[in-house]
Coordinates of C-alpha atoms in Angstrom, one line a residue:
Chain R
M1 CA -7.2 3.5 40.1
S2 CA -10.7 4.5 39.0
I3 CA -12.0 5.0 35.5
N4 CA -11.5 8.4 33.9
A5 CA -14.3 9.1 31.5
A6 CA -12.2 11.3 29.1
D7 CA -9.4 8.8 28.9
T8 CA -11.9 6.0 28.2
A9 CA -13.6 7.9 25.5
W10 CA -10.3 8.7 23.8
I11 CA -9.0 5.2 24.0
L12 CA -12.2 3.8 22.5
I13 CA -12.2 6.3 19.7
S14 CA -8.5 5.6 19.1
A15 CA -9.2 1.9 18.9
A16 CA -11.9 2.6 16.3
M17 CA -9.4 4.9 14.4
V18 CA -6.7 2.2 14.4
M19 CA -9.4 -0.3 13.1
V20 CA -10.1 2.0 10.1
M21 CA -6.4 1.8 9.2
T22 CA -6.6 -1.8 8.0
P23 CA -9.3 -1.1 5.3
G24 CA -7.1 2.0 4.6
L25 CA -4.2 -0.3 4.1
A26 CA -6.3 -2.5 1.8
L27 CA -7.0 0.6 -0.4
F28 CA -3.3 1.6 -0.2
Y29 CA -2.1 -1.8 -1.3
G30 CA -5.0 -2.6 -3.6
G31 CA -4.4 0.4 -5.8
M32 CA -0.8 -0.6 -6.4
V33 CA -1.5 -4.1 -7.8
R34 CA -2.9 -5.0 -11.2
R35 CA -6.6 -5.0 -11.6
K36 CA -6.9 -8.8 -11.7
N37 CA -5.6 -9.1 -8.1
V38 CA -7.3 -6.1 -6.3
L39 CA -9.8 -8.2 -4.4
A40 CA -7.3 -10.8 -3.4
T41 CA -5.1 -7.9 -2.0
F42 CA -8.1 -6.5 -0.1
M43 CA -8.9 -10.0 1.2
M44 CA -5.4 -10.2 2.8
S45 CA -6.2 -7.2 4.9
F46 CA -9.9 -8.0 5.6
S47 CA -9.0 -11.6 6.5
A48 CA -6.6 -10.2 9.1
M49 CA -9.5 -8.3 10.7
A50 CA -11.6 -11.4 10.7
L51 CA -9.0 -13.8 11.9
V52 CA -6.9 -11.8 14.4
G53 CA -10.1 -10.2 15.8
V54 CA -11.0 -13.7 17.1
L55 CA -7.6 -15.0 18.0
W56 CA -6.7 -11.9 19.9
V57 CA -9.6 -12.3 22.4
L58 CA -9.1 -16.0 22.6
Y59 CA -5.4 -16.1 23.4
G60 CA -3.4 -13.4 21.6
Y61 CA -3.9 -10.7 24.3
S62 CA -3.0 -13.2 27.0
L63 CA 0.3 -14.2 25.3
S64 CA 1.2 -10.5 24.9
F65 CA -0.1 -9.0 28.1
G66 CA -0.7 -11.9 30.5
T67 CA 1.4 -12.4 33.6
D68 CA 5.0 -12.3 32.6
I69 CA 6.9 -15.6 32.2
G70 CA 10.7 -15.0 32.2
G71 CA 10.4 -11.7 30.4
L72 CA 9.7 -13.6 27.2
I73 CA 5.9 -14.2 27.0
G74 CA 2.7 -13.5 28.8
G75 CA 0.9 -16.3 30.7
L76 CA -2.5 -17.8 29.9
D77 CA -4.3 -16.0 32.7
F78 CA -6.3 -13.8 30.2
L79 CA -7.3 -16.7 28.0
G80 CA -10.7 -16.0 26.5
L81 CA -10.7 -12.6 28.2
R82 CA -11.0 -14.2 31.7
G83 CA -10.2 -11.4 34.2
V84 CA -10.3 -8.7 31.5
G85 CA -13.4 -6.7 32.3
Q86 CA -14.9 -3.3 32.9
E87 CA -12.5 -2.5 35.7
P88 CA -9.1 -1.1 34.8
S89 CA -6.0 -3.3 34.7
A90 CA -3.6 -3.0 37.6
V91 CA -0.7 -2.3 35.3
Y92 CA -1.8 -1.3 31.9
A93 CA -3.7 2.0 31.1
T94 CA -4.9 2.2 34.7
T95 CA -7.6 4.8 34.1
V96 CA -9.6 3.0 31.4
P97 CA -11.5 -0.3 31.4
H98 CA -9.2 -3.2 30.9
L99 CA -11.4 -4.2 27.9
A100 CA -10.7 -0.8 26.2
Y101 CA -7.0 -1.3 26.5
M102 CA -7.4 -4.9 25.2
V103 CA -9.3 -3.9 22.1
F104 CA -7.0 -1.0 21.4
Q105 CA -4.1 -3.5 21.4
A106 CA -6.2 -5.9 19.2
M107 CA -6.3 -3.4 16.4
F108 CA -2.5 -3.1 16.4
A109 CA -2.2 -6.9 16.0
V110 CA -4.7 -6.8 13.1
I111 CA -2.9 -4.2 11.1
T112 CA 0.6 -5.7 11.8
V113 CA -0.5 -9.0 10.3
A114 CA -2.1 -7.2 7.3
L115 CA 1.0 -5.1 6.7
I116 CA 3.1 -8.1 5.9
T117 CA 0.9 -9.2 3.1
G118 CA 2.1 -6.3 0.8
A119 CA 5.2 -8.4 0.2
V120 CA 3.4 -11.4 -1.3
V121 CA 0.5 -9.9 -3.2
E122 CA -0.5 -11.3 -6.6
R123 CA 0.8 -14.8 -6.1
M124 CA 0.5 -16.1 -2.5
K125 CA -2.2 -18.7 -1.9
F126 CA -5.0 -17.5 0.4
S127 CA -5.0 -20.7 2.5
A128 CA -1.3 -20.2 3.1
I129 CA -1.9 -16.6 4.1
L130 CA -4.4 -17.7 6.7
L131 CA -2.2 -20.4 8.2
F132 CA 0.8 -18.1 8.2
S133 CA -1.1 -15.4 9.9
V134 CA -2.2 -17.7 12.8
L135 CA 1.4 -19.0 13.3
W136 CA 2.9 -15.5 12.9
L137 CA 0.5 -13.9 15.4
T138 CA 1.1 -16.6 17.9
L139 CA 4.8 -17.2 17.7
I140 CA 6.2 -13.8 16.5
Y141 CA 3.9 -10.9 17.2
S142 CA 2.7 -11.9 20.7
P143 CA 6.2 -12.6 22.1
V144 CA 7.6 -9.4 20.6
A145 CA 4.7 -7.3 21.9
H146 CA 5.3 -8.8 25.3
W147 CA 9.0 -8.1 25.2
V148 CA 8.4 -4.4 24.4
W149 CA 5.1 -3.5 26.0
G150 CA 4.3 -6.3 28.4
S151 CA 4.7 -5.8 32.1
G152 CA 8.0 -7.5 32.8
G153 CA 9.0 -7.8 29.1
W154 CA 12.7 -8.0 28.8
L155 CA 13.2 -5.3 26.2
A156 CA 11.1 -2.9 28.3
K157 CA 13.2 -3.7 31.3
F158 CA 16.3 -3.2 29.2
G159 CA 15.1 0.3 28.6
A160 CA 14.4 0.3 24.9
L161 CA 11.7 2.9 24.1
D162 CA 8.8 2.2 21.6
F163 CA 5.9 4.6 22.1
A164 CA 3.4 3.2 19.6
G165 CA 5.0 0.3 17.8
G166 CA 8.0 1.2 15.7
T167 CA 9.6 -2.1 16.7
V168 CA 6.6 -4.2 17.6
V169 CA 4.5 -3.3 14.5
H170 CA 6.8 -1.9 11.8
I171 CA 10.1 -3.6 12.2
C172 CA 8.3 -6.9 12.8
A173 CA 6.1 -6.5 9.8
G174 CA 8.9 -5.2 7.5
M175 CA 11.5 -7.9 8.3
S176 CA 8.9 -10.7 8.1
A177 CA 7.8 -9.3 4.8
L178 CA 11.3 -9.6 3.4
A179 CA 11.7 -13.2 4.7
L180 CA 8.3 -14.2 3.4
A181 CA 8.8 -12.6 -0.1
R182 CA 12.1 -14.6 -0.3
L183 CA 10.3 -17.8 0.4
V184 CA 7.3 -17.2 -1.9
G185 CA 9.5 -16.0 -4.8
P186 CA 8.9 -13.4 -7.4
R187 CA 5.7 -12.8 -9.4
K188 CA 5.6 -14.3 -12.9
G189 CA 7.3 -11.9 -15.3
F190 CA 9.0 -10.0 -12.5
R191 CA 12.5 -11.1 -13.6
D192 CA 11.8 -10.3 -17.2
G193 CA 11.0 -6.7 -16.3
A194 CA 7.2 -6.9 -17.0
P195 CA 5.7 -3.7 -15.7
M196 CA 3.6 -4.3 -12.6
E197 CA 1.7 -1.1 -13.1
P198 CA -0.4 0.3 -10.2
H199 CA -4.0 0.0 -11.4
D200 CA -5.6 2.8 -9.4
V201 CA -3.4 5.5 -7.9
P202 CA -6.4 7.5 -6.6
M203 CA -7.2 4.4 -4.5
V204 CA -3.7 4.4 -3.2
A205 CA -4.0 8.1 -2.2
L206 CA -7.3 7.6 -0.5
G207 CA -5.8 4.7 1.4
A208 CA -2.9 6.8 2.5
G209 CA -5.3 9.5 3.7
I210 CA -7.2 7.0 5.8
L211 CA -4.0 5.7 7.2
W212 CA -2.9 9.2 8.1
F213 CA -6.2 9.8 9.9
G214 CA -6.1 6.5 11.7
W215 CA -2.6 7.0 12.8
F216 CA -3.7 9.8 15.2
G217 CA -5.4 7.0 17.1
F218 CA -2.4 4.8 16.8
N219 CA 0.1 7.3 18.1
A220 CA -1.9 9.8 20.2
G221 CA -4.0 7.0 21.5
S222 CA -0.8 5.3 22.7
A223 CA -0.5 8.1 25.4
L224 CA -3.3 6.0 27.0
N225 CA -4.9 9.1 28.4
S226 CA -6.5 12.2 26.9
G227 CA -4.1 14.8 28.3
G228 CA -1.1 16.8 27.1
L229 CA 1.0 13.8 26.1
A230 CA -1.7 12.7 23.6
A231 CA -1.7 16.2 22.1
S232 CA 2.0 16.2 21.9
A233 CA 2.1 12.8 20.1
F234 CA -0.7 14.0 17.8
V235 CA 1.3 17.1 16.7
A236 CA 4.5 15.1 16.3
T237 CA 2.7 12.6 14.2
N238 CA 1.1 15.1 11.8
T239 CA 4.4 17.1 11.6
S240 CA 6.4 14.0 10.7
A241 CA 3.9 12.8 8.1
A242 CA 3.9 16.2 6.4
A243 CA 7.7 16.5 6.5
A244 CA 8.1 13.1 5.0
A245 CA 5.5 13.6 2.3
F246 CA 7.2 16.9 1.3
T247 CA 10.6 15.3 1.3
W248 CA 9.5 12.3 -0.9
M249 CA 7.8 14.7 -3.3
A250 CA 11.0 16.7 -3.5
L251 CA 13.1 13.6 -4.2
S252 CA 10.8 12.3 -6.9
W253 CA 10.8 15.9 -8.4
F254 CA 14.6 16.0 -8.3
Y255 CA 14.7 12.7 -10.3
R256 CA 11.8 13.5 -12.7
R257 CA 8.3 14.6 -11.6
P258 CA 6.6 15.1 -8.2
T259 CA 4.3 12.1 -8.1
M260 CA 1.0 11.5 -6.2
L261 CA 2.2 7.9 -5.5
G262 CA 5.4 9.5 -4.0
V263 CA 3.5 11.9 -1.7
A264 CA 1.2 9.1 -0.5
T265 CA 4.2 6.8 0.2
G266 CA 6.1 9.7 1.8
A267 CA 3.2 10.4 4.2
V268 CA 3.0 6.7 5.2
V269 CA 6.8 6.4 5.9
G270 CA 6.7 9.6 7.9
L271 CA 4.0 8.1 10.0
V272 CA 6.0 4.9 10.4
A273 CA 9.1 6.9 11.4
I274 CA 7.4 8.9 14.2
T275 CA 5.6 5.9 15.6
P276 CA 8.2 4.8 18.2
A277 CA 9.1 8.4 19.0
A278 CA 5.7 10.2 19.0
G279 CA 5.3 10.5 22.8
Y280 CA 8.9 10.9 23.7
V281 CA 10.1 13.8 21.5
E282 CA 9.3 17.5 21.2
P283 CA 6.6 17.7 18.5
I284 CA 8.9 19.9 16.4
M285 CA 11.3 17.0 16.1
G286 CA 8.7 15.5 13.8
I287 CA 10.4 17.5 11.0
P288 CA 13.9 15.8 11.2
I289 CA 12.3 12.4 12.0
G290 CA 9.9 12.6 9.1
A291 CA 12.3 14.0 6.6
G292 CA 15.0 11.5 7.6
G293 CA 12.5 8.7 7.3
A294 CA 11.6 9.7 3.8
V295 CA 15.3 9.8 2.7
V296 CA 16.0 6.4 4.4
C297 CA 13.0 4.7 2.9
Y298 CA 13.4 6.2 -0.6
Y299 CA 16.9 4.9 -1.0
A300 CA 16.0 1.6 0.7
M301 CA 13.3 1.2 -1.9
L302 CA 15.7 2.1 -4.7
L303 CA 18.2 -0.5 -3.3
R304 CA 15.5 -3.2 -3.1
S305 CA 14.4 -2.5 -6.7
K306 CA 18.0 -3.5 -7.7
W307 CA 17.7 -6.9 -5.9
S308 CA 16.2 -9.9 -7.6
I309 CA 13.8 -10.3 -4.6
D310 CA 10.2 -9.3 -5.4
E311 CA 9.1 -7.7 -2.1
S312 CA 6.3 -6.4 -4.1
L313 CA 4.9 -3.4 -2.2
D314 CA 8.1 -2.6 -0.3
V315 CA 6.9 -3.4 3.2
W316 CA 10.6 -3.9 4.2
A317 CA 11.7 -0.5 2.8
C318 CA 8.7 1.4 4.2
H319 CA 8.0 -0.3 7.5
G320 CA 11.2 -2.3 8.2
M321 CA 13.6 0.6 7.4
G322 CA 11.2 3.3 8.4
G323 CA 10.6 1.6 11.7
T324 CA 14.4 1.1 12.2
W325 CA 15.1 4.8 11.5
G326 CA 12.2 5.7 13.9
A327 CA 13.5 3.5 16.7
L328 CA 17.1 4.9 16.3
A329 CA 15.7 8.4 16.0
T330 CA 13.9 7.9 19.3
G331 CA 17.4 7.2 20.8
I332 CA 18.6 10.5 19.3
F333 CA 15.7 12.9 19.9
S334 CA 13.8 11.7 23.0
S335 CA 13.6 14.0 25.9
S336 CA 12.4 13.1 29.4
A337 CA 11.0 16.7 29.7
V338 CA 8.3 15.6 27.2
N339 CA 7.5 12.3 28.9
A340 CA 8.8 11.3 32.4
A341 CA 8.3 7.7 31.5
G342 CA 10.8 8.1 28.6
A343 CA 14.4 9.0 28.7
N344 CA 16.9 11.5 27.3
G345 CA 18.4 10.7 23.9
L346 CA 21.7 11.3 22.3
L347 CA 20.8 15.0 21.6
Y348 CA 20.1 15.5 25.3
G349 CA 23.4 14.0 26.4
N350 CA 22.5 10.4 26.8
P351 CA 24.2 8.3 24.1
M352 CA 23.4 5.1 26.0
Q353 CA 19.7 5.5 24.9
F354 CA 20.8 5.3 21.3
V355 CA 22.8 2.1 22.0
K356 CA 19.8 0.6 23.7
Q357 CA 17.6 1.4 20.7
L358 CA 20.2 -0.1 18.4
V359 CA 20.4 -3.3 20.4
A360 CA 16.6 -3.7 20.4
V361 CA 16.4 -3.1 16.7
I362 CA 19.0 -5.7 15.9
I363 CA 17.5 -8.3 18.1
V364 CA 14.0 -7.8 16.7
W365 CA 15.4 -7.8 13.1
V366 CA 17.2 -11.1 13.6
F367 CA 14.4 -12.8 15.5
T368 CA 11.5 -11.8 13.2
F369 CA 13.5 -12.5 10.0
G370 CA 14.7 -15.9 11.2
A371 CA 11.4 -17.0 12.8
T372 CA 9.4 -16.0 9.7
L373 CA 11.7 -18.1 7.5
L374 CA 11.0 -21.1 9.7
L375 CA 7.2 -20.5 9.9
G376 CA 7.1 -19.9 6.1
K377 CA 8.9 -23.2 5.4
L378 CA 6.4 -25.0 7.7
V379 CA 3.5 -23.4 5.8
K380 CA 5.1 -24.4 2.5
A381 CA 5.2 -28.0 3.7
I382 CA 1.6 -28.0 4.8
T383 CA -0.3 -26.0 2.2
G384 CA 2.3 -24.7 -0.3
L385 CA 2.9 -21.0 -0.6
R386 CA 1.9 -20.1 -4.2
V387 CA -1.0 -20.4 -6.5
T388 CA -0.4 -22.4 -9.7
P389 CA 1.2 -20.5 -12.7
A390 CA -2.1 -20.7 -14.5
E391 CA -4.0 -19.2 -11.5
E392 CA -1.4 -16.5 -11.3
S393 CA -1.9 -15.6 -14.9
V394 CA -5.7 -15.5 -14.6
G395 CA -5.4 -13.4 -11.4
L396 CA -6.1 -14.3 -7.8
D397 CA -9.5 -12.5 -7.8
I398 CA -11.0 -15.1 -10.0
A399 CA -8.7 -18.0 -9.2
Q400 CA -8.8 -17.8 -5.4
H401 CA -12.0 -15.9 -4.6
G402 CA -14.3 -16.5 -7.6
E403 CA -15.2 -12.8 -8.0
R404 CA -13.9 -9.8 -9.9
A405 CA -13.5 -6.2 -8.8
Y406 CA -14.7 -4.4 -11.9
G407 CA -17.5 -6.5 -13.4
G408 CA -19.9 -5.8 -16.3
M409 CA -19.3 -5.0 -20.0
I410 CA -20.2 -1.3 -19.8
R411 CA -17.7 0.9 -17.9
Chain F
M1 CA -18.6 2.6 -49.9
K2 CA -15.4 2.6 -47.8
K3 CA -14.9 2.3 -44.0
I4 CA -12.3 4.7 -42.6
E5 CA -10.7 3.5 -39.4
A6 CA -8.7 6.4 -38.0
I7 CA -6.5 5.9 -34.9
I8 CA -5.9 9.3 -33.5
R9 CA -4.7 11.1 -30.4
E10 CA -7.4 11.4 -27.7
E11 CA -7.2 15.2 -27.8
K12 CA -7.9 15.3 -31.5
L13 CA -11.4 13.9 -31.3
E14 CA -13.1 17.4 -31.4
P15 CA -11.3 18.8 -34.5
V16 CA -11.8 15.5 -36.4
R17 CA -15.5 15.3 -35.4
K18 CA -15.9 18.9 -36.7
A19 CA -14.1 18.0 -40.0
L20 CA -16.4 15.0 -40.6
E21 CA -19.5 17.3 -39.9
E22 CA -18.2 19.8 -42.5
H23 CA -18.2 17.0 -45.0
G24 CA -21.7 15.9 -44.1
Y25 CA -20.9 12.9 -42.0
F26 CA -22.6 13.0 -38.6
G27 CA -22.5 9.2 -37.9
M28 CA -19.4 7.8 -36.3
T29 CA -18.3 5.2 -33.8
V30 CA -15.6 6.0 -31.3
T31 CA -13.7 3.5 -29.3
E32 CA -11.0 3.9 -26.6
V33 CA -8.1 1.7 -27.7
C34 CA -4.5 1.1 -26.7
G35 CA -1.7 0.7 -29.3
R36 CA 1.9 1.3 -30.1
G37 CA 3.8 2.4 -33.1
R38 CA 6.9 4.5 -33.7
Q39 CA 6.2 6.6 -30.6
K40 CA 7.7 3.7 -28.6
G41 CA 5.9 4.4 -25.3
I42 CA 6.5 6.9 -22.5
P43 CA 8.2 6.6 -19.1
L44 CA 6.0 6.7 -16.0
Q45 CA 7.0 6.8 -12.4
W46 CA 6.7 4.1 -9.8
R47 CA 7.3 5.0 -6.1
V48 CA 11.0 5.2 -6.9
G49 CA 12.4 4.9 -10.4
E50 CA 10.5 4.5 -13.7
Y51 CA 8.9 2.0 -15.9
R52 CA 7.9 2.3 -19.6
V53 CA 4.4 2.0 -20.9
D54 CA 4.4 1.3 -24.7
L55 CA 0.7 0.6 -25.2
L56 CA -0.6 4.1 -25.2
P57 CA -4.3 5.2 -25.1
K58 CA -5.7 6.4 -28.4
L59 CA -9.1 6.8 -29.9
K60 CA -10.3 4.8 -32.9
I61 CA -12.9 6.5 -35.1
E62 CA -14.9 4.4 -37.6
V63 CA -16.9 6.1 -40.3
V64 CA -18.3 4.7 -43.5
V65 CA -18.2 7.1 -46.5
L66 CA -19.2 7.2 -50.2
D67 CA -16.4 6.4 -52.6
E68 CA -16.5 9.9 -54.1
D69 CA -16.0 11.5 -50.7
L70 CA -13.2 9.2 -49.6
S71 CA -10.1 11.2 -50.4
K72 CA -11.3 14.5 -49.1
V73 CA -12.6 13.0 -45.8
V74 CA -9.3 11.1 -45.3
H75 CA -7.4 14.2 -46.0
A76 CA -9.5 16.2 -43.6
I77 CA -9.1 13.7 -40.8
A78 CA -5.3 13.5 -41.4
S79 CA -4.8 17.2 -41.5
R80 CA -6.9 17.9 -38.3
A81 CA -5.4 15.0 -36.3
R82 CA -1.8 15.9 -37.2
T83 CA 0.6 17.5 -34.7
G84 CA 3.8 16.5 -36.6
E85 CA 5.1 14.5 -33.6
M86 CA 5.4 10.8 -33.4
G87 CA 2.2 9.2 -32.1
D88 CA -0.3 11.0 -34.4
G89 CA -1.8 7.7 -35.4
K90 CA -2.8 5.8 -38.6
I91 CA -5.7 5.7 -41.0
F92 CA -6.9 2.5 -42.6
I93 CA -9.3 2.2 -45.5
I94 CA -11.4 -0.9 -45.9
P95 CA -14.0 -1.7 -48.6
V96 CA -17.5 -2.2 -47.3
E97 CA -19.9 -4.6 -49.0
N98 CA -23.2 -3.3 -47.7
A99 CA -24.8 -1.4 -44.9
V100 CA -28.2 -1.7 -43.3
R101 CA -30.1 1.0 -41.2
V102 CA -31.6 -1.0 -38.4
R103 CA -34.6 1.3 -37.9
T104 CA -35.9 1.2 -41.5
G105 CA -34.2 -1.6 -43.2
E106 CA -32.7 0.7 -45.9
E107 CA -29.6 -0.6 -47.5
G108 CA -26.5 0.5 -49.2
M109 CA -25.8 4.2 -49.8
N110 CA -29.1 5.2 -48.2
A111 CA -28.1 3.5 -45.0
I112 CA -25.0 5.6 -44.3

């Protein structure tokens, strides 16, 4: 195949839009922590950009998208981008330069690593985050990305659908977040009911807005061309985000008041829910998928808040459960009339697709949760997972990074 | 001379400032403070559920007055800052030994 200029332009712009999601996530998470930990929370996202941006071109892309080994992992043929050049790949996104597809995928790996950190803000040691990120990218993200998206990956062959990363990005991040939060333990004062008040809600809202914008690159870019399918995924994405934001607002209003934090959270879970389905469903199906995602995540978060586990920013409830709902909803609402590469779902007379989605979800749940527990224990043995109690009291900004977010006496 | 420290609702700054002006006191110091009293805090919402905040934002006004003006000024502040609901605040009165106007070096009554 030869290079298509419009497709190439769209994929490169999409990659840049997905890149912007990670600083957006830093704002989204940073606003929800206490002011003494805002920079440390930002660092967890920006360090993913710095670290994964290098590891991905060195070997991450090759492990995910290199020549298949037994359906489980990619080979080392693309090590250091060897063979990844200006010509299209023979199998992936065949109308754009292979480098464009590679860098688009790089941004997904970056944000997935950053997503997990919401579970452990305000107490996890920075060195432990870095070590965990290296191990997690290598041993969990790369294999799962290969299973689902790699040529020859076993979940792809099995027929599980994941348009833009409901399984690979969101379930992986969400389940790993839960496992890691369990290992790291709760924040000081968490069990005594000390209020962990979000220090800057406008920052959270701005972050959610940037995520919403970037998500068009994430989902519509995953069409890997600039044609009708990209437009269809784009509309499905916006519809789901809007439906979920509206639903979350209504739920919080039902219980007390319609909150900004609720609308911002609802938008994000709507985007999560539509991610695996975006290019397989009629765009109007964004409404049930988004609204359903908001209900699932709202009550998952309520459930989590009754546990003693301090999964601080609810990565499991938003991404793990939102991704699970999205993956299952793909098995309900997908239609091969939208995308010939997809399949019909339950609603179009093919219940087997729902079963396939369910199997894929359960396998990824179990693998990522279990493997994260093992990696976390390894990191604990090497660097320890937590800062000291004194450092935690002072705040990670000063204790871990030697800087503060809001300096100066005069406000 | 007495210093009046009045902790009031944020929205009562303007009426209290006017009351002080009416009694001839233009000088004042205003600080944003947090505090708690019988109001016992308010519920705020997290993404799901609620948490309570019991240190609520108030304003602290400091003004130094002559002994003979004390009771009418305190009364004026209290009546203008009052809503009748819990959380209206408190007024403290503290004796002042001396005062100095930085620009001229004047002391005592002439400095306030």
